[in-house]
Amino acid sequence: MILEKKFDFKNRENKIYNFWAKNNFFSVDDDYNKKKFSIVMPPPNITGKLHMGHALNLTWQDILVRFKRMCGFNVLWLPGTDHASIATEIKILKEKNISKKNITREKFLEYAQEWKEKFESEIINQIKKIGSSCDWNELNFTLDKNINRAVNFVFEDLYNKKIIYKGEKIINYCPNCMTSIADAEVKYKEDNGYLYYLKYFLKNSSDFLVVATTRPETIFGDSAIAINPSDIRYLSYINKKVIVPIVNREVKIVFDNYVDINFGTGVLKITPAHDFNDFDISQKHNLKIINIFDDEGNLNESAGEFCGLNVSLSREKIILKLEKLNLIIKKEKIKHNIGIHERCGEIIEPMVKPQWFLKMSELTKPCIKSYENHELKFFPERFGEVYLKWLNNLNDWCISRQLWWGHRIPVYYCETCGEILVNQEKILSCKKCRSKKIKQEESILDTWFSSALWPFATLGWPDKTLDYEYFYPTDLLVTGYDILFFWVIKMIFSAFEETKKLPFKNVLFNGIVRDKFGRKMSKSLDNGIDPIEIIKNFGADTLRFSLSINAGTGSDIKFNIKDLENDKNFCNKLWNASKFIIDIKKNNLENNIRSSKKNNVYDFDLDISDRFILSRANHIVLNVTQLLESYEIANALKKVHDFFWYEFCDWYIECCKIKIYLNKNKSCIWILYDVLIICLKLLHPFLPFITEEIFLNIQDKEKSIMISCWPECNNSLLDLDSENNFEFLRSIIKTIRNLRSEKNIHPSKKTFVHIILNDKKKEEKINQNKYLFGLCGINKIFLDMPENKKNMVRQITDDFDILLSLDGLIDKESNISILEKKYKKILKEIERSDKILSNKEFVKKAKKDLVELECEKLRSNKELLDKIKKEIKLNYDRRS
RNA sequence: GGGUGCAUAGCUCAGUUGGGAGAGCGUCUGCCUUACAAGCAGAGGGUCGUGGGUUCAAGUCCUACUGCACCCACCA
């Protein structure tokens, strides 16, 4: 077979993917006695398309999954998508241009289902384009029946354990979306507002306290004013009461350290229902909670004449009225932060509303313990600190949302007797009074409640299925560090509580893909890069290469499209080298049948380059395997990349060409072939498509590279001596090339060289060496010092002395400059050694072999310097 | 306000237990040498953010500072 001139990734990638899928290479093996490797995919939201972060995350997972599969594990990589309740709801409403007021829940859910079908399949296609080798038979969606079953099971269980409770606490509320929202969905924006100084008269007195507030419209909710107990200005107000303006309600003055003496007047109005800190203070001082807003964020009847007005309108009118009543002392401009709902842009309103909560205090204990005793590991480790910090600062989690697209809370209310029934199965009649007037809770669960069960709910839990028993707990989670709190922690405590096990042993964090300036990709900056576009233009392999070689664990990537041009080159190099090897094998080995390799041992004579490359290749196998096992993706790829390009292509292939073109020994073709196969396999996890295409074209024993065996290190081929010998040869070649380049000798011009070795034993290695002839334009080698050094350039090193003839090649310029450069370098090294060795402390305290080494260096460098000095002098003499 | 990370060549980043500063890209020079000009060969380029400390020895450990990024809390 031969390879096309170029790899046609546009056509081939899809076909190769389909070939894998058709042959079920992605699926788990039926043999559940094998060692397993399981990993669940962080489910992308069905809100749109995949972004670069997904591409990075999927690439990393796929690399490790393909690696493990080739290592012989029974691999489960379980794919899925997330319903993303609020995000999807908003998108659907926007797309259909409808409001939830004008549509029934059922109709809306129909739309949502349509949306899901459409976007899920789009996202799945994108996941495939990246090359993800996940098991599509195991596809899950966070709203699937089996997940719903697990969700209801957990809800009932946690309710019975009193971990889930219904309560009235302050929560973030979006008046536009009319639902409680997660704290994380509140983004803060700087706002130019005013600080109003209002008079609060003391009861039955003309004395008043001045309260500074940015929100005068919330006075209807005031249930106290607060002062710092150490604020000496207000000591006389203990046990006094004040009258809330306009409302004319009598409220207490409470003393609390929370109040900042230096802000405003040091007097704070307390509105427990609409401010988190005020709520806390109200709990401590047992204050009344007065809700003053309706569900749409307008003032309710507690605001009297202002009832029905929205925040900004009511603020205007109340200020007018306060001014009229002479209750405003002054107003100041102030910059402060206001909370915005990140998904719809509305100003959020903290509210006290009945919601469902999950009590955190007990759940976190095993999470902390499992980290502290190293059962749970983070890569990189530092995220453990972040993890612990989160766990130690958790508030109870508000899990209910007033939305439609999600798991409806399995709580039923008897409309006859008021009984609250919590049951995983649907309830048709009241257990207490048998009434059939049963109404299910309207709220749904926070999206993360179902995602928290992902690693086990997807495996059939709460049933003890075969899959669950075999694949759970999973081995690894690969995810972005930005969802450590939202997702990772929630999975861990849910898993501990429900399955009594850690859901995964290791967590590998990928970073964020940023633009070339280091900015986050976002719609507002319009700097997003679509991974699918990149794949169209460069191929999935190039994208994967770029995302792997660039990315350290847990650190962000600056992604520059310009770099892709370079990354593409590696695929090209791989392709061309393979093409060359295939061609040369076909043209030079008639029967193409191997008779020469038995039991992994070559029975033909190996020369210095053969031994070198075989040893190096086996070292690389060791290194790369070890690096992948510790999830060092970038370093692993770099290792193969460097070996392939700078050792195999630059040196070994070049050596082989010489042998083959000279019609000498052609058995090296088998080594070319073997090392190529090793490289292809080592590269396959990173570049699955191109390696498969090549693999299928160069051999017919195995059906696919993705199910072939990971290379093993053949210890009998490890050979440090040969590596060193070849290195020695290389340094001679490089020195000669350097001299030629400095002297501008055209590559086609041959010349002769004198090489004088310090170690005469090595002479046989270089004498008449074909590689020296072939790789640096030499036509004759002498091993002695020439009698006439005229018209020669010279380089002197530790190991050898090289004189290159310039006869008839260039003008007769001397080589003083080359030697002087070297002289300076050696001088610097001598100075360094001198300095260290003249330090008595060093000689006394440093390790002995280190001192000896330094002495030896100094000695040989001095010798070298001497030689160079003489040579320079000679050159000058000759010139004058 | 609390926390984490980063600072090394013009750019992007490696640098494992402290023991002679690395790569790729870009730049410069020479080459279309029968796999690859998306290539080959060669060269130049760094007071390792600043100041202190530990040590015989610091890019590496400690400390203070500066700058940048991010996370959390929050501004009545």
Coordinates of C-alpha atoms in Angstrom, one line a residue, chain A residues 228-433:
Chain A
N228 CA -22.6 48.6 66.8
P229 CA -22.5 48.1 70.6
S230 CA -19.1 49.7 70.8
D231 CA -20.2 52.8 69.0
I232 CA -20.0 55.3 71.8
R233 CA -22.2 57.9 70.0
Y234 CA -25.3 55.9 70.5
L235 CA -24.8 54.4 74.0
S236 CA -27.8 56.3 75.3
Y237 CA -30.1 54.6 72.9
I238 CA -30.1 51.2 74.5
N239 CA -33.7 49.9 75.0
K240 CA -35.2 52.7 73.0
K241 CA -37.5 52.3 70.1
V242 CA -37.8 54.2 66.8
I243 CA -40.6 54.8 64.4
V244 CA -40.1 53.7 60.8
P245 CA -41.0 56.7 58.6
I246 CA -44.1 56.7 56.4
V247 CA -45.0 53.2 57.8
N248 CA -45.1 54.5 61.3
R249 CA -44.2 51.1 62.7
E250 CA -42.5 51.0 66.1
V251 CA -39.3 49.0 65.9
K252 CA -36.5 48.0 68.3
I253 CA -32.9 49.3 68.2
V254 CA -30.6 46.3 68.3
F255 CA -26.9 46.2 68.9
D256 CA -24.8 44.0 66.7
N257 CA -21.1 43.9 65.8
Y258 CA -21.9 43.5 62.2
V259 CA -22.7 47.2 61.9
D260 CA -19.7 49.2 60.5
I261 CA -19.2 52.2 62.7
N262 CA -17.5 54.1 59.9
F263 CA -20.1 53.6 57.3
G264 CA -22.8 56.3 56.9
T265 CA -24.0 57.3 60.3
G266 CA -23.2 53.9 61.9
V267 CA -27.0 53.3 62.1
L268 CA -28.3 50.5 59.9
K269 CA -31.9 49.7 59.0
I270 CA -32.8 46.1 59.2
T271 CA -34.9 44.6 56.4
P272 CA -34.7 40.9 57.1
A273 CA -36.7 39.7 54.2
H274 CA -34.6 41.4 51.5
D275 CA -31.0 41.5 52.6
F276 CA -28.8 38.6 53.6
N277 CA -27.0 40.3 56.4
D278 CA -30.2 41.8 57.8
F279 CA -31.7 38.3 57.7
D280 CA -28.8 37.0 59.8
I281 CA -29.3 39.8 62.3
S282 CA -33.0 39.1 62.4
Q283 CA -32.3 35.5 63.3
K284 CA -30.0 36.5 66.1
H285 CA -32.3 39.1 67.6
N286 CA -35.6 37.4 66.8
L287 CA -37.0 40.1 64.5
K288 CA -40.0 39.9 62.4
I289 CA -39.6 39.1 58.7
I290 CA -41.8 41.3 56.6
N291 CA -41.9 40.4 52.9
I292 CA -42.7 43.5 50.9
F293 CA -42.5 42.2 47.3
D294 CA -44.8 40.0 45.2
D295 CA -43.4 37.3 42.9
E296 CA -42.8 39.8 40.1
G297 CA -40.7 42.1 42.3
N298 CA -43.4 44.7 42.8
L299 CA -44.3 46.1 46.2
N300 CA -47.1 44.2 47.8
E301 CA -50.0 45.4 50.1
S302 CA -47.6 45.9 53.0
A303 CA -46.5 49.1 51.1
G304 CA -49.9 50.6 51.3
E305 CA -50.4 53.3 48.7
F306 CA -47.2 52.2 46.9
C307 CA -48.6 48.7 46.4
G308 CA -48.0 47.4 42.8
L309 CA -45.1 49.7 42.0
N310 CA -41.8 48.2 40.8
V311 CA -38.6 49.0 42.6
S312 CA -37.4 52.0 40.6
L313 CA -40.8 53.7 40.4
S314 CA -41.5 53.1 44.1
R315 CA -38.1 54.5 45.0
E316 CA -38.8 57.7 43.1
K317 CA -42.2 58.1 44.7
I318 CA -41.1 57.3 48.2
I319 CA -38.2 59.8 48.0
L320 CA -40.7 62.4 47.0
K321 CA -42.9 61.7 49.9
L322 CA -40.0 61.5 52.3
E323 CA -38.8 64.9 51.1
K324 CA -42.2 66.3 51.5
L325 CA -42.3 65.1 55.0
N326 CA -38.8 66.5 55.6
L327 CA -37.4 63.2 56.5
I328 CA -34.4 63.2 54.2
I329 CA -31.4 65.0 55.5
K330 CA -29.2 64.6 52.5
K331 CA -28.3 62.3 49.7
E332 CA -24.8 61.4 48.5
K333 CA -23.6 59.8 45.3
I334 CA -22.3 56.3 46.0
K335 CA -20.8 53.5 43.9
H336 CA -21.9 50.2 45.1
N337 CA -22.5 46.7 43.7
I338 CA -25.9 45.4 42.7
G339 CA -26.7 41.8 42.0
I340 CA -27.7 40.9 38.5
H341 CA -29.1 37.5 37.4
E342 CA -26.4 36.4 35.0
R343 CA -28.8 34.6 32.7
C344 CA -31.4 37.3 32.1
G345 CA -29.8 40.5 33.4
E346 CA -32.5 41.4 35.8
I347 CA -31.6 42.9 39.2
I348 CA -32.0 40.1 41.7
E349 CA -34.1 40.6 44.8
P350 CA -33.2 38.7 48.0
M351 CA -36.5 37.3 49.4
V352 CA -37.7 35.0 52.1
K353 CA -39.8 32.4 50.5
P354 CA -40.6 28.8 51.3
Q355 CA -38.0 26.6 49.6
W356 CA -36.5 23.2 49.9
F357 CA -33.1 23.0 51.4
L358 CA -30.4 20.4 51.8
K359 CA -28.6 20.4 55.1
M360 CA -24.8 20.3 54.5
S361 CA -23.3 20.0 57.9
E362 CA -23.2 16.2 58.2
L363 CA -22.7 15.5 54.6
T364 CA -19.3 17.2 54.3
K365 CA -17.5 15.1 56.9
P366 CA -16.7 12.0 54.8
C367 CA -15.7 14.3 52.0
I368 CA -13.0 15.9 54.1
K369 CA -11.9 12.6 55.6
S370 CA -11.5 10.9 52.2
Y371 CA -9.3 13.7 51.0
E372 CA -7.2 13.8 54.2
N373 CA -6.5 10.1 54.1
H374 CA -5.6 10.3 50.4
E375 CA -8.4 8.1 49.0
L376 CA -9.4 11.1 46.9
K377 CA -6.7 12.8 44.9
F378 CA -6.6 15.9 42.9
F379 CA -4.4 16.7 39.9
P380 CA -2.9 19.1 40.5
E381 CA -2.8 18.7 44.2
R382 CA -3.3 22.3 45.1
F383 CA -7.1 22.1 44.4
G384 CA -7.3 20.1 47.5
E385 CA -6.9 23.3 49.5
V386 CA -9.7 24.9 47.5
Y387 CA -11.8 21.8 48.1
L388 CA -11.4 21.9 51.8
K389 CA -12.1 25.6 52.0
W390 CA -15.3 25.1 50.2
L391 CA -16.4 22.2 52.4
N392 CA -15.7 24.2 55.5
N393 CA -17.8 27.1 54.4
L394 CA -21.0 25.6 53.0
N395 CA -24.4 27.0 53.7
D396 CA -27.4 24.8 53.3
W397 CA -28.1 24.4 49.6
C398 CA -31.4 25.7 48.3
I399 CA -32.4 23.0 45.9
S400 CA -35.9 24.1 44.7
R401 CA -36.5 26.3 41.7
Q402 CA -39.7 27.7 40.4
L403 CA -39.1 26.5 36.9
W404 CA -40.6 23.8 34.7
W405 CA -37.7 22.1 32.8
G406 CA -36.3 19.7 35.4
H407 CA -37.0 17.1 37.9
R408 CA -40.3 18.0 39.7
I409 CA -39.9 17.6 43.4
P410 CA -41.5 14.4 44.5
V411 CA -43.6 16.0 47.3
Y412 CA -47.3 15.9 47.4
Y413 CA -49.7 18.0 49.4
C414 CA -53.1 16.7 50.5
E415 CA -55.5 19.5 49.8
T416 CA -58.0 18.0 52.3
C417 CA -56.0 17.4 55.4
G418 CA -52.8 19.4 54.6
E419 CA -50.5 16.3 54.9
I420 CA -47.1 16.6 53.2
L421 CA -46.3 13.4 51.5
V422 CA -42.8 12.7 50.1
N423 CA -42.6 9.7 47.9
Q424 CA -40.5 8.6 45.0
E425 CA -43.4 7.1 43.2
K426 CA -46.4 9.2 42.2
I427 CA -49.0 9.4 44.9
L428 CA -52.7 9.4 44.0
S429 CA -54.3 9.5 47.4
C430 CA -53.5 10.8 50.9
K431 CA -52.0 8.2 53.1
K432 CA -53.5 9.9 56.1
C433 CA -57.0 10.8 55.1

